[in-house]
Short mmCIF file of C-alpha atoms and ligand atoms in Angstrom, two decimals:
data_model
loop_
_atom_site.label_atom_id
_atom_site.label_comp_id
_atom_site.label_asym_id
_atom_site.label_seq_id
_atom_site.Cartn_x
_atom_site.Cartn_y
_atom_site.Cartn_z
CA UNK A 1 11.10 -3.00 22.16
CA UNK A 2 11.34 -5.63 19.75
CA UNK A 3 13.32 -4.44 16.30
CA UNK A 4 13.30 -6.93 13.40
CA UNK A 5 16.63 -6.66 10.75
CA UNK A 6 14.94 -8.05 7.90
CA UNK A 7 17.68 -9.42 5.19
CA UNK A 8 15.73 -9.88 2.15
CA UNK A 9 16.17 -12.95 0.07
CA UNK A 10 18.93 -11.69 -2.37
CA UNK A 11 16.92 -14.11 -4.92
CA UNK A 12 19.57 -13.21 -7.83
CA UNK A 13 22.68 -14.84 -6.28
CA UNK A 14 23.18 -18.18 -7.15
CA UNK A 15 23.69 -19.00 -3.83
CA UNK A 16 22.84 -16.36 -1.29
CA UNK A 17 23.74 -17.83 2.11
CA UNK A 18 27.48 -17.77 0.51
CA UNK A 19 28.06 -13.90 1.32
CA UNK A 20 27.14 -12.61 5.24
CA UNK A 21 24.68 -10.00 4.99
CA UNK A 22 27.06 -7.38 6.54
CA UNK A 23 25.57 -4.31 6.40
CA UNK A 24 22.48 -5.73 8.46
CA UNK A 25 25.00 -7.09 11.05
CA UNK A 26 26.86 -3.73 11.28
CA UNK A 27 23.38 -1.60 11.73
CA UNK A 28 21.80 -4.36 14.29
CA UNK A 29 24.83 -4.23 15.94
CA UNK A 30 24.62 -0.28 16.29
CA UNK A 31 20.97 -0.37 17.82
CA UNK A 32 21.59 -3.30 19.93
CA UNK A 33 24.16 -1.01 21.35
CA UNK A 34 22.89 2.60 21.22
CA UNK A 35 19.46 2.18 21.49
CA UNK A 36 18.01 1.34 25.09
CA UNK A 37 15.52 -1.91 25.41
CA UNK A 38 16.18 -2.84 21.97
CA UNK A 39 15.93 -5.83 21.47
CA UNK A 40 17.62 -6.81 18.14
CA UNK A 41 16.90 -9.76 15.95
CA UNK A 42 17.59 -10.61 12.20
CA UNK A 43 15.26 -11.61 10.37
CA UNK A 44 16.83 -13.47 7.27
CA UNK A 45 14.82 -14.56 4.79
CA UNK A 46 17.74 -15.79 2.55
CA UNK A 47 16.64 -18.97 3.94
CA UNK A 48 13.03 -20.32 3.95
CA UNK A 49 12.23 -17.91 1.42
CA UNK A 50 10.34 -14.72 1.41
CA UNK A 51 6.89 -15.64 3.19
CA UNK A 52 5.83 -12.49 5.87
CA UNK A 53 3.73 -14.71 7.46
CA UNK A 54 6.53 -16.27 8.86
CA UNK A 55 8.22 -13.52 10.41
CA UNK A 56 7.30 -12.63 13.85
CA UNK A 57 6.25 -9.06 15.35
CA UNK A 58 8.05 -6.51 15.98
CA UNK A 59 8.02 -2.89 17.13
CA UNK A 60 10.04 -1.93 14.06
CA UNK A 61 11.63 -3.70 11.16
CA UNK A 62 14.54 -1.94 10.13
CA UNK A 63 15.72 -2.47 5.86
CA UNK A 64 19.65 -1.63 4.60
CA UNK A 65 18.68 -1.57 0.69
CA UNK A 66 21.25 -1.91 -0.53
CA UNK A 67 20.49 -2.14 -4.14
CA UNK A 68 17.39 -1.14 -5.70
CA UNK A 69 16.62 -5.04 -6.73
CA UNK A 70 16.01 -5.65 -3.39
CA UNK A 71 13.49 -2.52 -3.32
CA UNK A 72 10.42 -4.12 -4.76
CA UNK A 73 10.34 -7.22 -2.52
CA UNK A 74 11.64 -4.79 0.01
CA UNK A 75 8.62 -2.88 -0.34
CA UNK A 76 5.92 -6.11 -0.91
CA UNK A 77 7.39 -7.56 2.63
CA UNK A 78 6.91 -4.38 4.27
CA UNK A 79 3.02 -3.84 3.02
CA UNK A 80 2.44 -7.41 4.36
CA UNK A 81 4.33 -6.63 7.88
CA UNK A 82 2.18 -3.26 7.82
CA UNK A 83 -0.88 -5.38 7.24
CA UNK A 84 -0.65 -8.19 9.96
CA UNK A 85 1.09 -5.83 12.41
CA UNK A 86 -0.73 -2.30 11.76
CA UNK A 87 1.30 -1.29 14.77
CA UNK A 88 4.70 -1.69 13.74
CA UNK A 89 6.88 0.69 12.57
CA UNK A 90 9.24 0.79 9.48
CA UNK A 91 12.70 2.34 9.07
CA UNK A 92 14.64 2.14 6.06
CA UNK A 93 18.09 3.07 4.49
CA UNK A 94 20.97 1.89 2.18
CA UNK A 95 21.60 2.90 -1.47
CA UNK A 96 18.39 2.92 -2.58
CA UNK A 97 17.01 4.57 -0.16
CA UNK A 98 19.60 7.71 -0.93
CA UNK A 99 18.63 7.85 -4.52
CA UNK A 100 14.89 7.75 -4.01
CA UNK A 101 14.29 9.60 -1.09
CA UNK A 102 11.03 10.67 -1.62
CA UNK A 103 9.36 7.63 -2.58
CA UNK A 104 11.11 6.24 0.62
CA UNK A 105 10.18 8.95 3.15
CA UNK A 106 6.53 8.69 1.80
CA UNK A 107 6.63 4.80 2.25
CA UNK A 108 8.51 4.10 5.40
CA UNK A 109 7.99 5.15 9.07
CA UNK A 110 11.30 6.89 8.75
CA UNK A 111 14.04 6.87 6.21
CA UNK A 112 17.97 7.58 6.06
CA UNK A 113 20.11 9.28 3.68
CA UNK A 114 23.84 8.36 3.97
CA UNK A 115 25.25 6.02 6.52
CA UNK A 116 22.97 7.71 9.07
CA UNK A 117 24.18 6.18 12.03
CA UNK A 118 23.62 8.94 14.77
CA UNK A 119 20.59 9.76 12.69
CA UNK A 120 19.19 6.08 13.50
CA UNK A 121 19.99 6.55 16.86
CA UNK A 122 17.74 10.19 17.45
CA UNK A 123 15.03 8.43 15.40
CA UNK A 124 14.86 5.33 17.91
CA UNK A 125 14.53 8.34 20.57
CA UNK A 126 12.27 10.36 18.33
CA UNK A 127 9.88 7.39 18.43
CA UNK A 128 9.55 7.11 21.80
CA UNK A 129 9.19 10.91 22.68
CA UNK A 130 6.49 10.39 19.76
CA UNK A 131 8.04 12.75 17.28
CA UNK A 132 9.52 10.69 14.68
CA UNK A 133 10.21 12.25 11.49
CA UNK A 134 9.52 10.85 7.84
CA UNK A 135 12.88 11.77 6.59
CA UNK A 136 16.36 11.94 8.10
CA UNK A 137 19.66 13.14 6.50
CA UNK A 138 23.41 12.26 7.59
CA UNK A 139 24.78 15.84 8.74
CA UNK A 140 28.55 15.99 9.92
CA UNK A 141 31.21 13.85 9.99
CA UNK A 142 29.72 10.03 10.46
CA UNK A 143 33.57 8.03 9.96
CA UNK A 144 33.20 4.27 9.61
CA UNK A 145 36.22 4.16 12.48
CA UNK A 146 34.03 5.90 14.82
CA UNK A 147 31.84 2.54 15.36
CA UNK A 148 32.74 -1.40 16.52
CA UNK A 149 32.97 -3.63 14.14
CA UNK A 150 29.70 -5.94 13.36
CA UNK A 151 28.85 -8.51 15.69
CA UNK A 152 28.27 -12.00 14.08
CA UNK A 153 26.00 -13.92 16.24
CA UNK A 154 22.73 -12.64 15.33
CA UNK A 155 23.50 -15.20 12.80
CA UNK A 156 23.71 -19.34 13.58
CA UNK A 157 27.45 -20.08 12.33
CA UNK A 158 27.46 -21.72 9.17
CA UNK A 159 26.11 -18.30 7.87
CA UNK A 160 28.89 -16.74 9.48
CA UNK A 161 32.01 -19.04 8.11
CA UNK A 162 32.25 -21.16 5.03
CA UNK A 163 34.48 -22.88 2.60
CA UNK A 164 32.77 -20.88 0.06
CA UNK A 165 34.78 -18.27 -0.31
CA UNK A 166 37.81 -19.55 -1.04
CA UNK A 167 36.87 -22.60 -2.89
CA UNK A 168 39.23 -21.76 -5.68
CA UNK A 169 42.39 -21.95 -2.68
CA UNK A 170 41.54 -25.52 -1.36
CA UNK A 171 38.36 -24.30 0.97
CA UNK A 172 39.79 -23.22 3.52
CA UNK A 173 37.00 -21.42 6.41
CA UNK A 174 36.47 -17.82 5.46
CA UNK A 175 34.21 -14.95 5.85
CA UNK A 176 33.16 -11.17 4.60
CA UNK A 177 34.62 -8.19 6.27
CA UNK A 178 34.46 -4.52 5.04
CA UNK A 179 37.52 -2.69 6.44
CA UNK A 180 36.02 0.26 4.43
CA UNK A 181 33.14 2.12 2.86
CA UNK A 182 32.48 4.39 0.36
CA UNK A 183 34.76 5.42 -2.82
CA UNK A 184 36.33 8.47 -4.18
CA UNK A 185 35.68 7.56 -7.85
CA UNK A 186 33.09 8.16 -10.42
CA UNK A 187 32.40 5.57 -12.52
CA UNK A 188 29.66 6.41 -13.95
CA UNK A 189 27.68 3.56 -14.10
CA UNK A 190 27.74 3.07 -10.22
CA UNK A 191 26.48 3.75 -7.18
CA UNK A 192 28.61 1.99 -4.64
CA UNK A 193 30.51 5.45 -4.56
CA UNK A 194 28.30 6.51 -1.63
CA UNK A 195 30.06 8.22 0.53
CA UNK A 196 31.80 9.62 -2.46
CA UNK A 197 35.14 9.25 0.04
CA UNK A 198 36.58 6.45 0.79
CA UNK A 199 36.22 5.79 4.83
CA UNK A 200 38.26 3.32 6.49
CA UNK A 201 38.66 1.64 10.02
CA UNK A 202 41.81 2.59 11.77
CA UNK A 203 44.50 -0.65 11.87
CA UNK A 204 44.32 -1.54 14.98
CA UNK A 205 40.30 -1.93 14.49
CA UNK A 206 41.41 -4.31 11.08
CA UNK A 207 43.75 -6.62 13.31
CA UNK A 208 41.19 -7.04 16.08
CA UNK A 209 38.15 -7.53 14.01
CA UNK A 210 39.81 -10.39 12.45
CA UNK A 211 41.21 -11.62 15.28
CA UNK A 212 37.85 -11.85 16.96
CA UNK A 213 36.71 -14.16 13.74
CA UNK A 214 40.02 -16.42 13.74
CA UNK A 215 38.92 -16.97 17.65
CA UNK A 216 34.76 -17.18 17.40
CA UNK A 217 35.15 -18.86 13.81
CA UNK A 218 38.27 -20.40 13.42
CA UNK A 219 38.09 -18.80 10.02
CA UNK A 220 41.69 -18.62 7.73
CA UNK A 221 40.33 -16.03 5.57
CA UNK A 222 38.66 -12.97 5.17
CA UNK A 223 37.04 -11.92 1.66
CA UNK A 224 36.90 -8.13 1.63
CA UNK A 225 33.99 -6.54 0.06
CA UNK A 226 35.33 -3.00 -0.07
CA UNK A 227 34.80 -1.76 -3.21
CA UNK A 228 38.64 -0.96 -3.82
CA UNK A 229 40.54 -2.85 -1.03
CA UNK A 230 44.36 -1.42 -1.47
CA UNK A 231 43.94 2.05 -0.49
CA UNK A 232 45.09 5.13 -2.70
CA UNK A 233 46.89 6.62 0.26
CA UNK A 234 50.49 4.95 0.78
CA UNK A 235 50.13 5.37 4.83
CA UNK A 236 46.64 4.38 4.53
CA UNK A 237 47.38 1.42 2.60
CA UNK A 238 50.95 0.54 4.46
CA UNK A 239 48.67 0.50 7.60
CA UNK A 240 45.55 -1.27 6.43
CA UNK A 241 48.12 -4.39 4.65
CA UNK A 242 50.30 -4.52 7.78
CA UNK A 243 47.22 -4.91 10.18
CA UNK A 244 45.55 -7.38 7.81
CA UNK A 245 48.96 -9.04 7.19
CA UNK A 246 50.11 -9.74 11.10
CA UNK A 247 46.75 -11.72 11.56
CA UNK A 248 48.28 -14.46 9.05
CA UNK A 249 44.96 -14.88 7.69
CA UNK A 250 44.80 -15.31 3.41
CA UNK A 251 42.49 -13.02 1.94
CA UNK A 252 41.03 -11.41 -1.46
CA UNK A 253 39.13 -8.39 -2.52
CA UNK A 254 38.59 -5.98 -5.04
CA UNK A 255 40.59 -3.18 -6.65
CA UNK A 256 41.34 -1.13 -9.39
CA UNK A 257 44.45 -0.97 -11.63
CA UNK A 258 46.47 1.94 -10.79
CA UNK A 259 48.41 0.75 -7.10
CA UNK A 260 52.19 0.93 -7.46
CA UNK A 261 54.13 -2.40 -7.41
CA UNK A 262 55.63 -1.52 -3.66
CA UNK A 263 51.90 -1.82 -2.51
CA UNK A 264 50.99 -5.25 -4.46
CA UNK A 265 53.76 -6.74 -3.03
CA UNK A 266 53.10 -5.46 0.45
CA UNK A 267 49.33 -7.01 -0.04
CA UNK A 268 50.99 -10.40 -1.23
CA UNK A 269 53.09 -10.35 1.19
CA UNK A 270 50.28 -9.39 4.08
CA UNK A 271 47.75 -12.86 2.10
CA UNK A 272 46.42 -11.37 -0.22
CA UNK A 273 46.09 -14.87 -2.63
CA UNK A 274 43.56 -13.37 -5.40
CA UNK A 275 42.57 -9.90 -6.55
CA UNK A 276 39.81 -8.92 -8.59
CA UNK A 277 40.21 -6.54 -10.80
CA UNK A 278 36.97 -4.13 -12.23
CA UNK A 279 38.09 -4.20 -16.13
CA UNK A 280 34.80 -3.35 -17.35
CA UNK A 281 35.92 -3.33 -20.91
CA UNK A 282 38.83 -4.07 -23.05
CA UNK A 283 37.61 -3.17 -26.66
CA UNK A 284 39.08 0.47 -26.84
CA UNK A 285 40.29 3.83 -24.44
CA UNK A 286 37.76 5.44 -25.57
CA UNK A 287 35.21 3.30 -23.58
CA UNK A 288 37.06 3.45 -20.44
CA UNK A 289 36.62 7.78 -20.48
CA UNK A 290 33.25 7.64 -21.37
CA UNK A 291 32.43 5.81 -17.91
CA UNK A 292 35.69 7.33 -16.35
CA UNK A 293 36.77 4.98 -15.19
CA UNK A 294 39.96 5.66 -12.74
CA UNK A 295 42.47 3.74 -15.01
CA UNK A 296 41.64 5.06 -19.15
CA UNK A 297 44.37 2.61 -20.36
CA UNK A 298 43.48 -1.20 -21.35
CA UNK A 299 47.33 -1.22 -21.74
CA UNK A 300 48.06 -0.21 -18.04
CA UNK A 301 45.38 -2.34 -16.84
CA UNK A 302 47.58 -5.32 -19.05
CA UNK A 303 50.44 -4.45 -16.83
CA UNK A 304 49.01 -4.58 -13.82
CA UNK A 305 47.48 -7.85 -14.23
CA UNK A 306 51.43 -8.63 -14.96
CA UNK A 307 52.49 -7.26 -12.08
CA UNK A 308 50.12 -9.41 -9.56
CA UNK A 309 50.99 -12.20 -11.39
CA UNK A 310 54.41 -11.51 -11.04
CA UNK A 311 53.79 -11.46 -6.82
CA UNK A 312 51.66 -14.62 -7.19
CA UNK A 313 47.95 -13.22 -6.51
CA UNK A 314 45.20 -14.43 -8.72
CA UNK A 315 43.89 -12.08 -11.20
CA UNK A 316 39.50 -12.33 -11.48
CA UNK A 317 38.88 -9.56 -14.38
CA UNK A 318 35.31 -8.62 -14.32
CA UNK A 319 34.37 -7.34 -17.35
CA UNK A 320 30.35 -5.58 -18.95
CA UNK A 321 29.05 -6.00 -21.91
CA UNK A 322 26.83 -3.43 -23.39
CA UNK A 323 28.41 0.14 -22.06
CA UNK A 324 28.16 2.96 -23.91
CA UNK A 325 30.97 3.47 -26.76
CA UNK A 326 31.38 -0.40 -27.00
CA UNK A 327 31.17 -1.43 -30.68
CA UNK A 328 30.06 -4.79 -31.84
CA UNK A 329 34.09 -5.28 -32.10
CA UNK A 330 33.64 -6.21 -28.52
CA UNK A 331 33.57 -9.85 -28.72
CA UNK A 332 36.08 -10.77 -30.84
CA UNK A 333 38.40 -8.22 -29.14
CA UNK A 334 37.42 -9.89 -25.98
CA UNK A 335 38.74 -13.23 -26.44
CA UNK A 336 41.63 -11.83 -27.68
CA UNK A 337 42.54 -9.63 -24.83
CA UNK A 338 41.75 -12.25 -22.62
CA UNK A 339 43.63 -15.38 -24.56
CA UNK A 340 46.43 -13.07 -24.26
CA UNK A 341 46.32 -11.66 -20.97
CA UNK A 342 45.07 -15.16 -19.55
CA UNK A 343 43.65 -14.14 -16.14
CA UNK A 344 42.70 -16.89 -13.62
CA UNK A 345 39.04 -15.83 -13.75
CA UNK A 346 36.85 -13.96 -15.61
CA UNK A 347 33.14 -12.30 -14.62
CA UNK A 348 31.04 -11.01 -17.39
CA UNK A 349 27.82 -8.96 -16.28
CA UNK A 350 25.43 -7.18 -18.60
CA UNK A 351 25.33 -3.37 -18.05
CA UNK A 352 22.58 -1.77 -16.19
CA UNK A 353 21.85 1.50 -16.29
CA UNK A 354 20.89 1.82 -12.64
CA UNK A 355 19.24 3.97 -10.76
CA UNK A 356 20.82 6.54 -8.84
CA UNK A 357 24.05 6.74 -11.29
CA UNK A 358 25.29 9.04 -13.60
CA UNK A 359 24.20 7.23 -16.86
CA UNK A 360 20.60 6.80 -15.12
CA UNK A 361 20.31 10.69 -14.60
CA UNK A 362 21.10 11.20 -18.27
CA UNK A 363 20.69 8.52 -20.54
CA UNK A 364 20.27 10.36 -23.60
CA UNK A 365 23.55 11.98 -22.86
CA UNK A 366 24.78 8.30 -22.99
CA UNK A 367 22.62 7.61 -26.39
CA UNK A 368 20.13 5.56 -24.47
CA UNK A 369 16.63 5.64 -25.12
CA UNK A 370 14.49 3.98 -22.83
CA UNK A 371 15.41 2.15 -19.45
CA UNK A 372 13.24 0.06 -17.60
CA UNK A 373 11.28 1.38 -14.66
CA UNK A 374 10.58 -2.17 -13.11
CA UNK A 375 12.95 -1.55 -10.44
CA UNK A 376 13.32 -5.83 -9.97
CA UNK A 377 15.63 -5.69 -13.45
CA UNK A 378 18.16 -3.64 -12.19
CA UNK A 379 20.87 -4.80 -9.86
CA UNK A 380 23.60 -2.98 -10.08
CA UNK A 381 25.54 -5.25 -13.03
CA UNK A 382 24.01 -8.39 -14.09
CA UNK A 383 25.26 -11.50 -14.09
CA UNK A 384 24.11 -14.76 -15.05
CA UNK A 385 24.89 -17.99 -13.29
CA UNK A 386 23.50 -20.51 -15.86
CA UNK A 387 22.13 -20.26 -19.51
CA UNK A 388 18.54 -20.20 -18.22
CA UNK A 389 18.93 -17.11 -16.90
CA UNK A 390 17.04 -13.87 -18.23
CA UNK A 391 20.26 -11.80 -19.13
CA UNK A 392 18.52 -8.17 -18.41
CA UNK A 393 19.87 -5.96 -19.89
CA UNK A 394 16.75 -3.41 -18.99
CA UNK A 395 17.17 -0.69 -21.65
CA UNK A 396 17.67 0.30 -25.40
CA UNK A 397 20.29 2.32 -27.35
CA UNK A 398 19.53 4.76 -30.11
CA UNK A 399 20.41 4.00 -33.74
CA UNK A 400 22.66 6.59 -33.53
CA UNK A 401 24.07 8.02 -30.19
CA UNK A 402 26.57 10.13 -29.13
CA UNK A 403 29.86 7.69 -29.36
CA UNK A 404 28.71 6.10 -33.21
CA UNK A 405 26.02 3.83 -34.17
CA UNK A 406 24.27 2.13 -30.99
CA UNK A 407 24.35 -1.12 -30.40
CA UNK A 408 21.19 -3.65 -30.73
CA UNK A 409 20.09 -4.91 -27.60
CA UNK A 410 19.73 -8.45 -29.04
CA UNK A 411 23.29 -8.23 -30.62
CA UNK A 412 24.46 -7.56 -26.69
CA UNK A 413 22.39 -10.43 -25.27
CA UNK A 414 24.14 -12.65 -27.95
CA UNK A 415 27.69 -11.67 -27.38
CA UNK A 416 27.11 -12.34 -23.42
CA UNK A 417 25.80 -15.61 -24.11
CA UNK A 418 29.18 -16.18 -26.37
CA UNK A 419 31.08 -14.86 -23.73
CA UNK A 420 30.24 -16.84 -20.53
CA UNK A 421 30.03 -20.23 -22.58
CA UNK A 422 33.63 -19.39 -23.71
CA UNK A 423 34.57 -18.95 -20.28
CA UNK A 424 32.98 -21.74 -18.80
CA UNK A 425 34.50 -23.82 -22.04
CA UNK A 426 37.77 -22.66 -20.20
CA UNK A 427 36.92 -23.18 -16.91
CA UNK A 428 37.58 -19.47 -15.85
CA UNK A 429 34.51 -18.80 -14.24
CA UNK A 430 33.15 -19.41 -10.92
S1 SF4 B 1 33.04 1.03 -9.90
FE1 SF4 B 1 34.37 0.78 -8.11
S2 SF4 B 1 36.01 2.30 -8.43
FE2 SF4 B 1 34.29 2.92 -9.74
S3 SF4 B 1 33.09 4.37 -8.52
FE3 SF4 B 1 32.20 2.31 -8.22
S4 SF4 B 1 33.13 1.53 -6.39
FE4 SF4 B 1 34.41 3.23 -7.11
#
């Protein structure tokens, strides 16, 4: 049985070969082991562009959507697979796939809710025993520890290992890892919170993972795409720095402001050479507990950017324009927070009110009017790599909503455009 991974095109990154498509490795991995006669194969069409003729046939093409961007080419590829191969089957999951269920389960072959991996497994075997069900929901405990880590090489190797990653740190070869999933927040503009705890691989899986990469890769550095990568949990976090930290790999990640200074140092200490740091905004408190976020203080968010400057990690802040309770203040108090503060790097995105979060399921709670429904516009945040860029932005506020007078979309669009050419004035972008 031939099963086709399909990684779609990821057309809105500047550069999409740069990050490894690890999701799709982790779930090919799975059925290449689990799933007897599979024959597993990804199909990437980051490179060569998205053109269905060009894929070959398979039994079943399997989709992680991951964000609901990716849906609508996502869906085009599969009508044209569905059309030359009438045959083949479809099975989907990911994000999107959890927060429209029922458009999924009436598209696809099969679908997934949650991380679905024994779920994936039965459907494989519901197929053949011809009984394969439209819809199938994670039940039970499903840990991230319980499975290997992803194998690489259904990937050539400069899609594995670049100097991309940490071209800020002289180049050096690197590559993505996830030593976790899921988060325990609520932000409410995401939807990366799914599972809504965080899961993570036990040490001893974090050391050998990367020591499988240092050997098949030669790779110096990992760059962690959990979405908060010093755990809450002292023990967790003691264990997941030390087992990163006696690889002697350099790394960076993501994570918010609230870890105590005994952890930052243990992450210095264990490589960690740059942090970034989800901001979001820096106008006013008031901002920060309307999309509760888990630090509500732009002054405790200033001290912690102290504090991992203190332990010599780069600070990225990544900040959105356009969230609900921002004032047209923003700018201005922007630039000042920032000439202040003076992080290494700063990341402006445009907000989206995406589908499948909290603001999504009630914008009017949120004073928003209309949002787009041309899933293509929304990605999560939006950024822009260049001035010729459409800068989104795919909704409207009220005149008046529930936080003071709502802002104009086209006074947003011009404050983002002020905001990234002041950054890339300052070289504090990348
Ligand atoms: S923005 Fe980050 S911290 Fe907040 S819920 Fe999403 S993943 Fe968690």
């Amino acid at each position: 049985m031939d099963v086709g991974v399909i990684v779609p095109s990821w057309q809105y990154w500047a550069n999409p070969i740069k990050l490894q498509p690890l999701w799709e490795l982790y779930y090919a991995t799975l059925i290449a082991d689990r799933v007897a006669d599979a024959n597993v194969q990804l199909i990437d069409l980051r490179v060569g562009g998205i053109d269905p003729s060009a894929i070959p046939e398979c039994d079943v093409y399997f989709y992680w959507i991951m964000k609901s961007a990716d849906a609508v080419e996502v869906y085009a590829t599969h009508a044209a697979l569905s059309f030359r191969f009438p045959r083949s089957q479809h099975f989907a999951g990911g994000n999107h796939v959890d927060h429209h269920a029922d458009a999924c389960a009436a598209r696809f072959d099969a679908s997934f809710i949650g991380t679905a991996e024994e779920q994936i497994v039965q459907a494989f075997q519901d197929r053949q025993d011809g009984r394969l069900e439209r819809l199938y929901r994670t039940a039970g405990a499903s840990p991230f520890a319980a499975y290997r880590h992803a194998r690489r090489d259904f990937l050539p190797d400069d899609r594995i290992v670049n100097s991309e990653h940490f071209a800020q740190h002289g180049g050096f070869p690197g590559t993505g890892v996830s030593f976790s999933r899921g988060c325990s927040f609520h932000c409410r503009f995401c939807v990366y919170n799914n599972p809504s705890k965080f899961e993570y691989r036990n040490p001893e899986q974090i050391t050998a993972e990367i020591e499988d990469l240092k050997r098949d890769y030669a790779i110096e550095g990992v760059n962690l795409r959990d979405e908060v990568c010093i755990p809450m949990n002292k023990v967790v976090a003691t264990g997941y720095l030390n087992a990163i930290g006696r690889t002697g790999v350099r790394w960076r990640g993501q994570t918010v402001t609230i870890a105590s200074e005994e952890m930052v140092q243990l992450a210095a200490e264990s490589g960690c050479v740059e942090l970034a740091l989800g901001l979001e905004n820096v106008e006013s408190d008031r901002v920060l507990e309307i999309i509760d976020k888990p630090s509500k203080s732009i002054a405790a968010n200033r001290r912690f950017i102290e504090l991992l400057k203190k332990h010599n990690i780069k600070v990225k802040v990544c900040l959105i324009f356009g969230l609900p309770g921002e004032t047209d203040a923003v700018l201005d108090r922007t630039m000042e927070f920032l000439d202040e503060v003076r992080p290494d790097y700063v990341a402006v995105s445009g907000f989206d009110p995406v589908p499948g979060s909290a603001i999504y399921a009630d914008p009017a709670a949120y004073g928003i009017t209309r949002i787009d429904s041309d899933l293509s516009r929304h990605a999560h945040l939006l950024y822009r790599f260049g001035d010729a860029e459409d800068v989104g932005l795919p909704f409207e506020y009220a005149e008046q909503t529930p936080f003071g007078p709502g802002r104009r979309r086209e006074r947003i669009v011009a404050d983002l455009c002020s905001i990234q050419s002041w950054l890339r004035e300052r070289g504090m972008t990348y």
